[in-house]
């Protein structure tokens, strides 16, 4: 076994590899970019080497610098994870030329699968079923159109260098062929610098079933299949193993085909053979076809680990270190069923836009496996994939594993970024999905019902209001001595783009009336907890002005800075004063600047909240009385505006 390895990756997969390395007594070297200096994978590793700027091209894609980092730290091998350099054959060559071991397949095996047409030829020769179609060298449009006629419409045009649906066009009828060909070619040329295409029979409502394979360069075994049909725009959302409806005959046929594929290229390490399956009449051994082979460990490998009990990273390290395959095919069994859901920082209602943010609070279900590259306090930055975690559950049956997934999602708490948690929860509760009716079109068909996010109830809004006012903390034991008198406070909160006001009439430390819109909610503290009209409070987190209630996959509220309201109400004096003691975080103007009413002048941090100080009127900055970094008292003058000479200014 290796003494020390370097992990040429970041995030959850780097952490995942480090965990197994540690279990095997192998030392680890992390690499990191400027954006990841304090990342979890850096903290977990025994050593860490800085490799450059936050953009992948300046760090995680710099093969030469990563190889140098391995050499200077005395690492003997490099684990590439997935993405980045994991399927770059030139990097594999460079690693080996430096006298290091690449934990993965040979450069030749990666190259053999790199181009779709060559891979299809190779697979055909190896006796692996491929989708009927044309994958030859003749790229003459007339010839391709003739091939499409021979295959029969509808057909798919695919870029030979393609992946993830790029350069792919569905053609329903012959008269659309020529235009679709031009557009597929154009896209392929731009994306891959290679405009060659192949033509395939279009498989309607296909399922994506892939087989995990593992080779030692000579022998190969398969570790059964995963169903990854639940996708949105070629992004996998929930994966499972085994595939629902799989029969022993079909499993054997697919497993044997995948092993033939692996052996045909002398495959070493973990790989995945992707098949497209026509499941319109159930799963049948003559209705699956090779699509492509992924020559890396995949994101969804944990579902295979769950049903086989095998640590695939351990197998990767052992085989790369020269051991033979750790098991024979007949030693491998499926135990139960497993699901993986990918938790992303993304704005689902906005069209699944990637989101960023500092995860002020992060909690996973202790009853599920959570593979994550972030901890509470870490940021999801715009530089990398916004995945927060993979949540993996296992059970004796599909039904139990799915119920456990739904529960694990309900137990997941994230504050600080919007996430797809509600969407995942809706999928886990989808009736067709529960019946195992999965195909690659499910999410698109039911998108509307899967993306409804019920807004918070009045009771939840009342809880958010008390949280905003700091009234939900544990009641101090001496509170009986404080003087409580009827007191009404108001708080402005935004929620799902809407602003509402809550009036809180305090009747005692454990008793408030909260008015939200037309509704009055009684908040009482009893039996050790808060109740809102008899509904128990839900877990929540507060980070400055942001409040997250962990109910219904998370309700986010932002408390509106009361000072902004003052500014908005027309505070028109010359002095901008600190409304409370705090730290001046930033000053955005200089003496002599002209400012307009409402313009942001400075930020004061007080009570863990950032308060924006705005100009109460149009004017000119006469003087800065403090700078950023100053600690100030309540009432301290911070900025002075020049005397207003326009007498008639309202
Ligand atoms: C297909 C297909 C139907 N028929 N090929 C999508 C990405 C690329 N890897 C191949 N893809 C497809 N190829 C034939 N002959 C349908 C898809 C496809 C798809 C495949 C797997 C998972 C999700 C998908 C979503 C849309 C289309």
Coordinates of N, CA and C and ligand atoms in Angstrom, one line a residue, residues 131 156 158 165 168 200-203 206 208 231 234 276 291-292 440, ligand 1:
X131 N -26.4 1.4 -29.5 CA -27.7 1.9 -30.1 C -27.6 1.8 -31.6
X156 N -31.4 10.7 -33.4 CA -30.6 11.7 -32.6 C -29.3 11.9 -33.3
X158 N -25.6 13.2 -32.6 CA -24.7 13.4 -31.4 C -23.3 13.8 -31.9
X165 N -25.1 16.1 -23.3 CA -26.2 16.6 -24.2 C -25.7 17.7 -25.2
X168 N -26.1 17.7 -29.3 CA -27.1 16.7 -29.5 C -28.4 17.3 -30.1
X200 N -28.0 8.2 -34.3 CA -28.6 7.1 -33.6 C -30.1 7.0 -33.7
X201 N -30.6 5.8 -33.6 CA -32.1 5.7 -33.4 C -32.4 6.3 -32.0
X202 N -33.5 7.1 -32.0 CA -33.9 7.8 -30.8 C -34.7 6.8 -29.9
X203 N -34.2 6.6 -28.7 CA -35.0 5.8 -27.7 C -35.9 6.7 -26.9
X206 N -36.3 7.2 -22.3 CA -35.3 6.2 -21.9 C -35.1 6.2 -20.4
X208 N -31.8 5.7 -17.7 CA -30.4 5.8 -17.6 C -29.9 4.8 -16.5
X231 N -33.2 12.9 -13.6 CA -32.2 13.9 -14.0 C -33.0 15.2 -14.4
X234 N -29.8 16.9 -17.8 CA -28.6 16.1 -17.8 C -27.8 16.2 -16.4
X276 N -28.3 3.1 -22.1 CA -29.6 3.7 -22.3 C -30.6 2.5 -22.4
X291 N -23.9 3.5 -24.0 CA -23.9 4.9 -24.3 C -22.5 5.5 -24.3
X292 N -21.9 5.4 -23.1 CA -20.5 5.8 -22.9 C -19.9 5.2 -21.7
X440 N -36.2 9.3 -17.7 CA -35.4 10.6 -17.7 C -36.4 11.8 -18.0
Ligands
LIG1 C1 -30.1 9.3 -26.2 C2 -31.4 9.4 -25.9 C3 -32.3 8.7 -26.6 N1 -31.9 7.9 -27.7 N2 -29.7 8.5 -27.2 C4 -28.4 12.5 -23.1 C5 -27.0 12.9 -22.8 C6 -26.1 11.9 -23.5 N3 -25.3 11.3 -22.5 C7 -27.1 11.0 -24.2 N4 -28.4 11.4 -23.9 C8 -29.4 10.7 -24.5 N5 -29.1 9.9 -25.6 C9 -30.6 7.8 -27.9 N6 -30.2 7.1 -29.0 C10 -31.8 10.2 -24.8 C11 -30.8 10.9 -24.1 C12 -31.2 11.6 -23.0 C13 -30.9 11.2 -21.7 C14 -30.1 10.1 -21.5 C15 -29.8 9.7 -20.2 C16 -30.3 10.5 -19.2 C17 -31.0 11.6 -19.3 C18 -31.4 12.0 -20.6 C19 -32.1 13.1 -20.8 C20 -32.4 13.5 -22.1 C21 -32.0 12.8 -23.2

